[in-house]
Coordinates of C-alpha atoms and ligand atoms in Angstrom, one line a residue:
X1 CA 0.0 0.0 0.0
X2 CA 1.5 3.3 -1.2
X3 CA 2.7 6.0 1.6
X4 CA 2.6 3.5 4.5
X5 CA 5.6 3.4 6.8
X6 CA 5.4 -0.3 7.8
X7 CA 8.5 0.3 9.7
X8 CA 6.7 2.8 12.6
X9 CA 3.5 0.9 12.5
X10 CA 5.4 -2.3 14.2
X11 CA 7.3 -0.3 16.7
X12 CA 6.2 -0.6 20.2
X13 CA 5.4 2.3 22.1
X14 CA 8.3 2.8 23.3
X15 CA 10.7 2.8 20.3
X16 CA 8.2 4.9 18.6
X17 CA 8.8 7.6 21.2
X18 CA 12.4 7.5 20.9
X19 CA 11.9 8.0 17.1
X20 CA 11.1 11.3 15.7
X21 CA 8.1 11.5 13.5
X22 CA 6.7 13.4 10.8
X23 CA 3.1 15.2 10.6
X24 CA 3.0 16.6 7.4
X25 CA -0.5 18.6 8.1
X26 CA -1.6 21.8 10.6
X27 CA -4.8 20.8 10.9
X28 CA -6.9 17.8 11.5
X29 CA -10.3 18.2 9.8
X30 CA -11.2 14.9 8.6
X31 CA -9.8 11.2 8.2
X32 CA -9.8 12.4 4.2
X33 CA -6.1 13.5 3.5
X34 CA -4.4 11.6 5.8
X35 CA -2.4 8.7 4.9
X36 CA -1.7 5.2 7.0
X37 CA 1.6 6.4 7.6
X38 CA -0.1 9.5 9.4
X39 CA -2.5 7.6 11.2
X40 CA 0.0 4.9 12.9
X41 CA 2.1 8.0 13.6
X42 CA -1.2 9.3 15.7
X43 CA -1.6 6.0 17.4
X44 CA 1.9 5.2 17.8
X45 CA 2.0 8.5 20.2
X46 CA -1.2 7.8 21.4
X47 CA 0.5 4.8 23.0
X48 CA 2.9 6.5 24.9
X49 CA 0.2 8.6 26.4
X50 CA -1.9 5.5 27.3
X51 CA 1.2 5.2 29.5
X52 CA 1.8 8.3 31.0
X53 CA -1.9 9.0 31.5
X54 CA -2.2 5.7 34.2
X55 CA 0.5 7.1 36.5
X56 CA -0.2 9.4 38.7
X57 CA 1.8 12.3 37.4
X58 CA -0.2 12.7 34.4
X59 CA 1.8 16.4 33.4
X60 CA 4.2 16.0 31.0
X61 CA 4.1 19.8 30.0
X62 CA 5.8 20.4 26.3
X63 CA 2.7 22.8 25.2
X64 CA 3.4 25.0 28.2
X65 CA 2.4 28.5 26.8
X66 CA 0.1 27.3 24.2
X67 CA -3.4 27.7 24.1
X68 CA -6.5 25.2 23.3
X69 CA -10.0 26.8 22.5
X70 CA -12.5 24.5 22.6
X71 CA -15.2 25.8 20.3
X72 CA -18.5 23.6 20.9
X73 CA -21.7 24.5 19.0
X74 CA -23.3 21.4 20.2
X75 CA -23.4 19.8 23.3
X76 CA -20.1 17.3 24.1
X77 CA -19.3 15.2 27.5
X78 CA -16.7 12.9 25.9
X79 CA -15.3 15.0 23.3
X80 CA -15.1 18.5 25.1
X81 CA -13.8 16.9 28.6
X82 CA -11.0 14.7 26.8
X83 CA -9.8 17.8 24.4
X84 CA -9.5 19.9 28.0
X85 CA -7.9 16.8 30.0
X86 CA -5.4 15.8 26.9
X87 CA -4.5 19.9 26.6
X88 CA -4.5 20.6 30.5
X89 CA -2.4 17.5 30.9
X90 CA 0.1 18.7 28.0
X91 CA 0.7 21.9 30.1
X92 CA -1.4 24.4 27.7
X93 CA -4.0 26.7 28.7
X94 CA -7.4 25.4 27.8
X95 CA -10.4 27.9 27.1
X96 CA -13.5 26.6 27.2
X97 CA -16.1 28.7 25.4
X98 CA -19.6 28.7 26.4
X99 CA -21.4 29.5 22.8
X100 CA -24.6 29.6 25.4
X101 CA -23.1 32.6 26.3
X102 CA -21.3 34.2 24.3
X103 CA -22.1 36.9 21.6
X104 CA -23.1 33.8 19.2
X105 CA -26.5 34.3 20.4
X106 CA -26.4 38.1 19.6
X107 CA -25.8 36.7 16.1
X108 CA -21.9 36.5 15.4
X109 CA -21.3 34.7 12.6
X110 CA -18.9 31.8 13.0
X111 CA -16.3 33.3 10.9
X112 CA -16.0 36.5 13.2
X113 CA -16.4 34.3 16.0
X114 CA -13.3 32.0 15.2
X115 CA -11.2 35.6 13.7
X116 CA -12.1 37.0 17.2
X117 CA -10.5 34.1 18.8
X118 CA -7.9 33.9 16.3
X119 CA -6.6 37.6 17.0
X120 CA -6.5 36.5 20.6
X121 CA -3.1 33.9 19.8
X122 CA -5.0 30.6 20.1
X123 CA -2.6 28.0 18.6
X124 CA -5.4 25.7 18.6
X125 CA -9.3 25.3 18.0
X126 CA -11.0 22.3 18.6
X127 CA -14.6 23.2 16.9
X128 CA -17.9 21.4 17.0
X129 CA -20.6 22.9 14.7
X130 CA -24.2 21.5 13.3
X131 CA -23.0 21.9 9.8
X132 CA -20.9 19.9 7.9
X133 CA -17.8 21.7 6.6
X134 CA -17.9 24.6 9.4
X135 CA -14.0 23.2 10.5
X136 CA -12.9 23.3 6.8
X137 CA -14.3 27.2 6.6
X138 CA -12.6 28.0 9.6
X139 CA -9.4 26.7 9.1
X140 CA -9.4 28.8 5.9
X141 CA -9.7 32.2 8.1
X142 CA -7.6 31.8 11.0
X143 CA -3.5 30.6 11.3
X144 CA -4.0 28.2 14.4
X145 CA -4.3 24.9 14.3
X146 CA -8.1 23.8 14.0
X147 CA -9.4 19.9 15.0
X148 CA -12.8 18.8 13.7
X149 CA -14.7 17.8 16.6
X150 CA -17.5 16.9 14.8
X151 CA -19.4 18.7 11.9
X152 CA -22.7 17.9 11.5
X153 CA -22.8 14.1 10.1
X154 CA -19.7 14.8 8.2
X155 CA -16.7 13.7 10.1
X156 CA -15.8 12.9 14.0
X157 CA -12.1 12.1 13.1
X158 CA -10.7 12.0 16.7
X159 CA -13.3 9.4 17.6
X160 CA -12.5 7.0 14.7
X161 CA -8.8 7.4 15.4
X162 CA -9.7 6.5 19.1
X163 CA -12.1 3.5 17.9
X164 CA -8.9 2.3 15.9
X165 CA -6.3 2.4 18.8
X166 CA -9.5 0.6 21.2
X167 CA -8.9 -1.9 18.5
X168 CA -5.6 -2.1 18.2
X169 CA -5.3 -2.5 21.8
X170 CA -7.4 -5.6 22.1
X171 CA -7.2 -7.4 18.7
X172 CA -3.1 -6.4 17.9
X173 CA -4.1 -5.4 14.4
X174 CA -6.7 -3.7 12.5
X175 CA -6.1 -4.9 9.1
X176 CA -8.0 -8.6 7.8
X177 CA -10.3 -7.5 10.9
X178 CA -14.2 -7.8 10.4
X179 CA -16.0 -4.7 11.8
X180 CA -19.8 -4.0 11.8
X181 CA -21.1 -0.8 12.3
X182 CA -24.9 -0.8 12.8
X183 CA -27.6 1.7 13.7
X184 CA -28.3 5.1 12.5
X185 CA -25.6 5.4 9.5
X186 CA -26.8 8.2 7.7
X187 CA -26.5 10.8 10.2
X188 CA -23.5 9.2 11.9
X189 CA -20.0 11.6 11.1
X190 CA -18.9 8.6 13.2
X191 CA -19.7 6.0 11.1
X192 CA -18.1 8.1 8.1
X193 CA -15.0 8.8 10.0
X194 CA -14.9 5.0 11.1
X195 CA -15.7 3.5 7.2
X196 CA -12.6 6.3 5.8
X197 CA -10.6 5.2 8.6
X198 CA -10.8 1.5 9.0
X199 CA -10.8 0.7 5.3
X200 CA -7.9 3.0 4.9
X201 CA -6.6 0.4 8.0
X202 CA -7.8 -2.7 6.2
X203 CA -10.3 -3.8 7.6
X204 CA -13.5 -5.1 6.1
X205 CA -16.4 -3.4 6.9
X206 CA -20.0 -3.9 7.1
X207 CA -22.6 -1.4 7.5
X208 CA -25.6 -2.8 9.4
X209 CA -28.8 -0.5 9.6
X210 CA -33.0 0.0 8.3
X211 CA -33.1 0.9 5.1
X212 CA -34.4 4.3 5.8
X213 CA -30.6 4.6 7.6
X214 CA -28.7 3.9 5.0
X215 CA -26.7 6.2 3.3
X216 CA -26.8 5.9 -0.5
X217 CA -23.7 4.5 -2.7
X218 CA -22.8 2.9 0.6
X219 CA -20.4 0.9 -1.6
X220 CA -18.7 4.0 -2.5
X221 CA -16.6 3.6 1.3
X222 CA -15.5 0.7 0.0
X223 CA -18.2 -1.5 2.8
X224 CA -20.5 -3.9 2.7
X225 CA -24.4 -3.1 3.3
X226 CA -26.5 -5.5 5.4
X227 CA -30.4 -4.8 6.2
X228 CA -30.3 -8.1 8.9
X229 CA -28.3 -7.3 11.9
X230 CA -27.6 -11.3 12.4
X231 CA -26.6 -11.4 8.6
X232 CA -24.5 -8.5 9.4
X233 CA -23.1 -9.8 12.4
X234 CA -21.7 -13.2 11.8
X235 CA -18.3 -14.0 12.3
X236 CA -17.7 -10.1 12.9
X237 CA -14.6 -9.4 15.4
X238 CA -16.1 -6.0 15.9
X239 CA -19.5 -4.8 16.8
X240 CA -19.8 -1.1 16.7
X241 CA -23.7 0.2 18.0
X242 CA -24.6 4.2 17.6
X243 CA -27.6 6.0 18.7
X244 CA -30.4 7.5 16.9
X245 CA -29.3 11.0 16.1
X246 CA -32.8 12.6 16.7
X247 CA -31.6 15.8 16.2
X248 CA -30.8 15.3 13.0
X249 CA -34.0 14.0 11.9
X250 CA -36.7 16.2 10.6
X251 CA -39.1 13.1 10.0
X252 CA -39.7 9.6 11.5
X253 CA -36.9 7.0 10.5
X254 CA -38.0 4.2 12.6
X255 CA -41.8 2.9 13.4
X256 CA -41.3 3.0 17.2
X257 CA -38.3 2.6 19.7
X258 CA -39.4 -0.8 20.8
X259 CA -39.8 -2.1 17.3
X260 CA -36.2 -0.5 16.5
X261 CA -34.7 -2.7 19.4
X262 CA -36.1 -5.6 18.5
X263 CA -34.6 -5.5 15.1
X264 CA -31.4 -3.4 15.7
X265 CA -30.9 -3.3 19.0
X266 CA -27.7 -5.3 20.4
X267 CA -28.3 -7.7 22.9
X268 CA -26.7 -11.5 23.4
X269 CA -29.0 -13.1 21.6
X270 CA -27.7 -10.9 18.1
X271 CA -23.9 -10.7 19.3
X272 CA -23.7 -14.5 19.4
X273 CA -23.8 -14.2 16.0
X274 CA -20.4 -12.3 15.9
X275 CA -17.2 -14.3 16.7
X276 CA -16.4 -15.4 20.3
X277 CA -14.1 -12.9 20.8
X278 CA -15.6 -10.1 19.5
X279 CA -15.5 -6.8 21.1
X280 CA -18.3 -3.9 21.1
X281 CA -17.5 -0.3 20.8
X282 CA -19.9 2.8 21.0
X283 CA -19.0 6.2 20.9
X284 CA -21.7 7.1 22.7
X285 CA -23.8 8.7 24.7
X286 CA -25.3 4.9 25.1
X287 CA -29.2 4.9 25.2
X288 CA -29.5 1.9 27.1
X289 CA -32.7 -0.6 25.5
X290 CA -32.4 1.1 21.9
X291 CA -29.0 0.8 20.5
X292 CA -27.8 -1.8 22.8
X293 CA -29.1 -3.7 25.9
X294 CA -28.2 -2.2 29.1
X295 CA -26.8 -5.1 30.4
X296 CA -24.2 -5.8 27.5
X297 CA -23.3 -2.2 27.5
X298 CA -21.8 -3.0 31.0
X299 CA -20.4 -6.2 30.3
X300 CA -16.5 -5.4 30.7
X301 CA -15.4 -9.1 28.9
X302 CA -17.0 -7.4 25.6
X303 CA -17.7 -4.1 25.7
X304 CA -15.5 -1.6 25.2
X305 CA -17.1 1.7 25.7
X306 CA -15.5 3.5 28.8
X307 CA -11.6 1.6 27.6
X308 CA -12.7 4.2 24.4
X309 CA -13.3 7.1 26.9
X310 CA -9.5 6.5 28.2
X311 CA -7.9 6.2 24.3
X312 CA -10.3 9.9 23.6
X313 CA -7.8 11.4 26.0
X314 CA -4.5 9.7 24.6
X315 CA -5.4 10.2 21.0
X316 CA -6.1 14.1 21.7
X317 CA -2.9 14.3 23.3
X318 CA -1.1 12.8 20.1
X319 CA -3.2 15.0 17.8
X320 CA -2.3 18.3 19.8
X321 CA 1.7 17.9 19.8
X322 CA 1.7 16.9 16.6
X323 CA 0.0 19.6 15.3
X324 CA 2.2 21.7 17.3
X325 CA 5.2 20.4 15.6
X326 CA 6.6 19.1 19.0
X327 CA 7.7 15.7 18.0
Ligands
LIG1 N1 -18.5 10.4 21.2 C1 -18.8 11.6 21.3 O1 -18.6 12.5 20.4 O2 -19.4 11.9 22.5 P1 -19.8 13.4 23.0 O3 -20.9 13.9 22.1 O4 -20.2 13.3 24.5 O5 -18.6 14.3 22.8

């Protein structure tokens, strides 16, 4: 595979510390545009954080004097927290703005609002907006670095580069790997950044959802459409649930909630479809008895969900000091 630098990918954390990398990009807007190479180099880092984040000095301060605005237009636990723990953590000073609050509501465009920000030094914006594209606009107007945190159903490209390195971390490799990403597809940005990502990785993927959640051209990501969740499941060595983004829907996609988890909802009696082994992942937030059963979601000999909580942080860490050269 062209541009992939086989060599870092099958370093262990600690050699790949010792080795200087290359980032050949100032912003991260989307898994479009980066190469394996750039990815392994993220979750090579990544690694090392994993590390340093379990002691109990978690400083390790080479962004002292920088600063990290988080710029949410939608509302964030996981993301938000992780980009303020992985920039406090890195010794920068981490803004958080409140767009509640702020002169957004008196109807500052989100051009002036990032220039405003811009003219104040940030080195970094880490932006979640509505509408797809908003991080690619800003990164055009301002000369600090910008992370996508999310635009609308477009991209999430931290989360699928912290869904990777979840995998990674329990199955040793990504590529041959079987992955099925089921629920709401069409308005998922992190089932777009997962099908770029993965497939970029080598993995096979499956797309498992209604057909009124389907994108169209699903074949286009280079996966495989399934409208039966067992179908879609079998032999899988990764189940990946999302929720029903509601606020993205301007119409009713699904009959009723308890119809929608009897035919897409996880539970044991779908999963033991998947191999033995197999691990689930959710970005979340989890809506326990509609994407997956409650009890399953807590099961901690398959489900992965707060183990992806702890890579957000490491991965956000990676993504900020690469972006600000440091490595
Ligand atoms: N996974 C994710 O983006 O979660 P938040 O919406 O809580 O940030």
């Amino acid at each position: 595979m062209a541009n992939y630098d086989y060599s870092r990918a099958s370093m262990t954390a600690k050699q790949a510390a010792a080795t200087p990398a290359t980032f050949p990009h100032r912003h991260l807007l989307g898994i479009d545009g980066l190469s394996r190479s750039d990815v392994y180099t993220i979750l090579d880092l990544a690694k090392v954080y994993i590390d340093k984040n379990r002691q109990s000095d978690k400083k390790h301060p080479i962004l002292k004097g920088r600063t990290l605005i988080n710029l949410f237009y939608e509302n964030s636990t996981r993301t938000r927290t992780s980009f303020e723990l992985a920039g406090k953590r890195l010794g920068a000073d981490v803004i958080n703005m409140s767009v509640a609050s702020s002169s957004v509501k008196k109807g500052e465009t989100l051009i002036d609002t990032a220039m405003t920000l811009n003219a104040m030094h940030a080195d970094f914006i880490a932006i979640r907006h509505p509408e797809s594209g908003a991080p690619h606009l800003l990164a055009r107007k301002v000369n600090c670095s910008v992370i996508n945190g999310g635009d609308g159903s477009h991209e999430h490209p931290t989360q699928a580069l912290l869904d990777a390195l979840t995998i990674q971390q329990h199955k040793g490799k990504i590529e041959g790997l079987h992955v099925a990403i089921c629920g709401d597809i069409l308005h998922s940005r992190v089932a777009r950044s997962n099908m770029k990502l993965l497939t970029l990785l080598g993995a096979k993927v499956r797309i498992v959802a209604p057909p009124t959640l389907m994108p169209s051209c699903p074949e286009s990501f280079g996966v495989t459409p399934f409208h039966d969740m067992r179908e879609g499941l079998k032999n899988c060595d990764v189940v990946m649930t999302l929720r029903l983004q509601t606020e993205r829907m301007n119409s009713s996609f699904v009959p009723s909630e308890r119809e929608y988890f009897h035919f897409w909802g996880l539970d044991r009696e779908k999963m033991a479809y998947a191999k033995k082994d197999a691990i689930i992942l959710d970005p979340g937030p989890i809506i326990r008895g509609l994407q997956i059963d409650s009890e399953l979601a807590d099961d901690i000999g398959r489900s992965m969900i707060l183990e992806q909580v702890e890579m957000g942080v490491a991965v956000r860490q990676a993504v900020l000091e690469l972006l600000a050269g440091r490595v």
